[in-house]
Tab-separated table of C-alpha atoms and ligand atoms in Angstrom:
chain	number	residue	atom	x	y	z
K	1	UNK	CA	83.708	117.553	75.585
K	2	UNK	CA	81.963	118.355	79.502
K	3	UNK	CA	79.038	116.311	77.820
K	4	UNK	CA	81.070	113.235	77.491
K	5	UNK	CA	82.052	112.951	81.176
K	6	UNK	CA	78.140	112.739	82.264
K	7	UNK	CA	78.042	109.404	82.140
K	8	UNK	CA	81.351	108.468	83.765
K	9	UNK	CA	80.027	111.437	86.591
K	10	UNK	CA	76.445	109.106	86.825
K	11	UNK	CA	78.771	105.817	86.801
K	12	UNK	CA	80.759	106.508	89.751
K	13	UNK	CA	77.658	107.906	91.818
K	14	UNK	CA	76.041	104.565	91.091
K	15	UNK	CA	79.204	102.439	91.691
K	16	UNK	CA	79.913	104.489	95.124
K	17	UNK	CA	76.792	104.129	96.755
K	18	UNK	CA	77.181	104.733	100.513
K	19	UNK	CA	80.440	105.940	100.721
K	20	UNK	CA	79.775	109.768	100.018
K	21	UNK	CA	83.733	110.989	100.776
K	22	UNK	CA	84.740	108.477	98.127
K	23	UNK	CA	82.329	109.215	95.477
K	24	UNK	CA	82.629	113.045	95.959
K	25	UNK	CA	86.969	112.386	96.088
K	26	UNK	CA	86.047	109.695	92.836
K	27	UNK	CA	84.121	112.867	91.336
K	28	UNK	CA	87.007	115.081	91.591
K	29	UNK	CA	89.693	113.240	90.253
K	30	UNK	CA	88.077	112.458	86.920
K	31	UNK	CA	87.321	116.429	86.475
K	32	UNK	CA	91.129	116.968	87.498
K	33	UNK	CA	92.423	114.475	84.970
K	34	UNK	CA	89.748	114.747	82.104
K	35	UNK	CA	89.674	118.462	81.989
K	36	UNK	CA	92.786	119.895	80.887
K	37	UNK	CA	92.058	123.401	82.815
K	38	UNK	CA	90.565	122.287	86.154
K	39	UNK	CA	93.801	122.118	88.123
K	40	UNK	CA	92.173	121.955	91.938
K	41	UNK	CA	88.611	120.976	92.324
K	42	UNK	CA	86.883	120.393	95.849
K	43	UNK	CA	84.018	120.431	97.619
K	44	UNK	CA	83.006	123.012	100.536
K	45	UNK	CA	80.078	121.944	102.727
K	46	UNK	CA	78.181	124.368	105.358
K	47	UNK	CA	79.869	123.584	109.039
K	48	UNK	CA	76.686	122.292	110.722
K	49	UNK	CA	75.148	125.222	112.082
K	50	UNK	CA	77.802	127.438	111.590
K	51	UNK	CA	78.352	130.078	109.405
K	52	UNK	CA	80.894	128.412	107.222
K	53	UNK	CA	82.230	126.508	104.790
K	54	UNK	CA	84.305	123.367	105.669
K	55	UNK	CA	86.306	121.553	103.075
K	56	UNK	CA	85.612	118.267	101.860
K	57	UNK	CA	87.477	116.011	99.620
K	58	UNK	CA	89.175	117.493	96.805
K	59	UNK	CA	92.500	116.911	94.357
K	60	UNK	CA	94.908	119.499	94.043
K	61	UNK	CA	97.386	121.224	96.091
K	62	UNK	CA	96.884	121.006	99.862
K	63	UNK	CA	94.530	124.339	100.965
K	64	UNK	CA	95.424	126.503	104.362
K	65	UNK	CA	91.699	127.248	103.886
K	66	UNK	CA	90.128	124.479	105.319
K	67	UNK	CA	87.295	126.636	106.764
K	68	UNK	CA	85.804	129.660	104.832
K	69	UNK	CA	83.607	132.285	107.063
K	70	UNK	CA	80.537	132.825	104.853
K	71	UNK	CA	80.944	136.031	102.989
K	72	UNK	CA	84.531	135.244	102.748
K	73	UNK	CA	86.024	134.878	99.513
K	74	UNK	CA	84.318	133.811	96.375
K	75	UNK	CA	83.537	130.312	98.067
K	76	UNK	CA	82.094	132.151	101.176
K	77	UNK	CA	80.370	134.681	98.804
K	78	UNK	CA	78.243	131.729	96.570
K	79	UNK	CA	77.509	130.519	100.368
K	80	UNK	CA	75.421	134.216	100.705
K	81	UNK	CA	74.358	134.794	97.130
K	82	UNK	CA	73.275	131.337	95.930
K	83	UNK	CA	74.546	131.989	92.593
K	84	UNK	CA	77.212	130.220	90.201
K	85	UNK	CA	79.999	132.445	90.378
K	86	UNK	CA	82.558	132.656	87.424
K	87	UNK	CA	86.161	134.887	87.979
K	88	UNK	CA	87.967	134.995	84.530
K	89	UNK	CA	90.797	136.821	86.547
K	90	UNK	CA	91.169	136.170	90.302
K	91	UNK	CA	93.577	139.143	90.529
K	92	UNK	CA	90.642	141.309	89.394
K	93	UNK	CA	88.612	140.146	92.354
K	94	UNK	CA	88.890	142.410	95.896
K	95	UNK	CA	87.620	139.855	97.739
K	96	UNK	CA	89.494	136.753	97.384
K	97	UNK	CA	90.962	134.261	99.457
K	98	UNK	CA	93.944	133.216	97.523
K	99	UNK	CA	95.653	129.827	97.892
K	100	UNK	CA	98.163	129.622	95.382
K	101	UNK	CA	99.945	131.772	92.929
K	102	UNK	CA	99.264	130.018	90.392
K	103	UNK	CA	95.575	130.196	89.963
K	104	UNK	CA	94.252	132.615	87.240
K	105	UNK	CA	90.606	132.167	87.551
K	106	UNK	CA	87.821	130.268	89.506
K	107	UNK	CA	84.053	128.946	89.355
K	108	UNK	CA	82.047	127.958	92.072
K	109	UNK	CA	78.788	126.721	91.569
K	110	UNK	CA	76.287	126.047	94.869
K	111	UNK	CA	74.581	122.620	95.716
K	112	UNK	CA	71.526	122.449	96.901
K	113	UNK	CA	69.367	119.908	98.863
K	114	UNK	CA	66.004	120.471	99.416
K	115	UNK	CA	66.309	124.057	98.050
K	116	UNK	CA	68.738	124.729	100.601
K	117	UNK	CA	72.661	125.844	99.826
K	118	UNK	CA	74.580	123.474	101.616
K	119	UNK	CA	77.663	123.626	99.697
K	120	UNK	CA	79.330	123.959	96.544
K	121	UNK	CA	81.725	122.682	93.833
K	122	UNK	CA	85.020	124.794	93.606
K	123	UNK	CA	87.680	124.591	90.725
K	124	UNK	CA	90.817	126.351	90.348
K	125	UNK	CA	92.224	126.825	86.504
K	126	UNK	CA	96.230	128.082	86.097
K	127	UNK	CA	94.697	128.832	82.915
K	128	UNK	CA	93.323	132.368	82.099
K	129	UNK	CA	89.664	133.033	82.138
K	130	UNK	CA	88.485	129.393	81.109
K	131	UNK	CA	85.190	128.963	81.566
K	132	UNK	CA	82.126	129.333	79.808
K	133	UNK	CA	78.004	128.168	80.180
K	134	UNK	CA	79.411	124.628	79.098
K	135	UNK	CA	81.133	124.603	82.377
K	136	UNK	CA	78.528	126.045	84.220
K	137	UNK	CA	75.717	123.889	83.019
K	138	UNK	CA	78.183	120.768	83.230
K	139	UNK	CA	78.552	121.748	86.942
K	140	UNK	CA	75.163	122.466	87.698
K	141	UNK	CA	74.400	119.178	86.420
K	142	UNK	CA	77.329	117.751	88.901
K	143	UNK	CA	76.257	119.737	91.815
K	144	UNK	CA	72.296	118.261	91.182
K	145	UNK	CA	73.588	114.708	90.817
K	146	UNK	CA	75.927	114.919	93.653
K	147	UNK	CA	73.169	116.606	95.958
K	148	UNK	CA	71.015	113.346	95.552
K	149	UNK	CA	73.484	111.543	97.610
K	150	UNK	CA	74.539	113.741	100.471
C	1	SME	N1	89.825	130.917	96.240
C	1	SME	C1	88.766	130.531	97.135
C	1	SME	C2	89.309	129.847	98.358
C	1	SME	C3	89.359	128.376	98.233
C	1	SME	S1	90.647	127.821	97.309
C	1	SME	O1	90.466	128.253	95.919
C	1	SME	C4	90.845	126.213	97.389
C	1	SME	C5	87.944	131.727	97.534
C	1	SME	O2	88.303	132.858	97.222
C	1	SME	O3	86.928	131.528	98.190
């Protein structure tokens, strides 16, 4: 089902050209509304030369957490680690930055430019532990597409 959404992902890149807010805000909105179980997704970018994450577009409820200190959270974590992070329970987690009560579990998976991190792909599920490699390797191939344009 992630498969199908590939080309409508590759569609609005192409269609969006120059505009990277709207593509990335185009981006989230069809994960939101095609997949049943990604109920916030966003995009946190590295803060210039700062040590943390900034928000960027994104659908969902409205976030206090507009900037993430690395090492903070899962978000600030995948900043450190460079790895996809997957929480089936978000309760489970110690450190976790929590933004509503409703969220069960999380992925985050990094972008990278140039071999760099500069930011990631974050989505929120009400649903309990949700994911699985589909979503990963859907959102790998997100964060690679969506790293050609930024
Ligand atoms: N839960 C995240 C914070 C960002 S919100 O999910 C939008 C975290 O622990 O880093």
């Amino acid at each position: 089902m992630l498969q199908e959404l590939k080309p409508s992902v590759l569609t609005i890149i192409e269609n969006n050209k120059g505009n990277k807010d709207q593509t990335l805000l185009a981006i989230c909105e069809l994960l939101e509304e095609k997949v049943p179980y990604y109920n916030w997704v966003g995009f946190y970018f590295k803060n210039g030369d700062k040590n943390e994450l900034k928000l960027g577009p994104y659908v969902g409820e409205p976030t206090d957490h507009v900037i993430i200190p690395f090492g903070k959270g899962i978000c600030g974590q995948v900043a450190v680690s460079n790895e996809n992070f997957v929480v089936p329970d978000v309760q489970a987690q110690d450190n976790y930055i929590a933004c509503s009560i409703t969220v069960k579990a999380e992925i985050v998976i990094p972008i990278f430019v140039n071999g760099e991190n500069i930011g990631q792909i974050d989505i929120d599920s009400n649903t309990p532990d949700p994911f699985s490699k589909e979503d990963e390797d859907f959102l790998e191939f997100v964060c690679a597409e969506v790293a050609k344009i930024l």
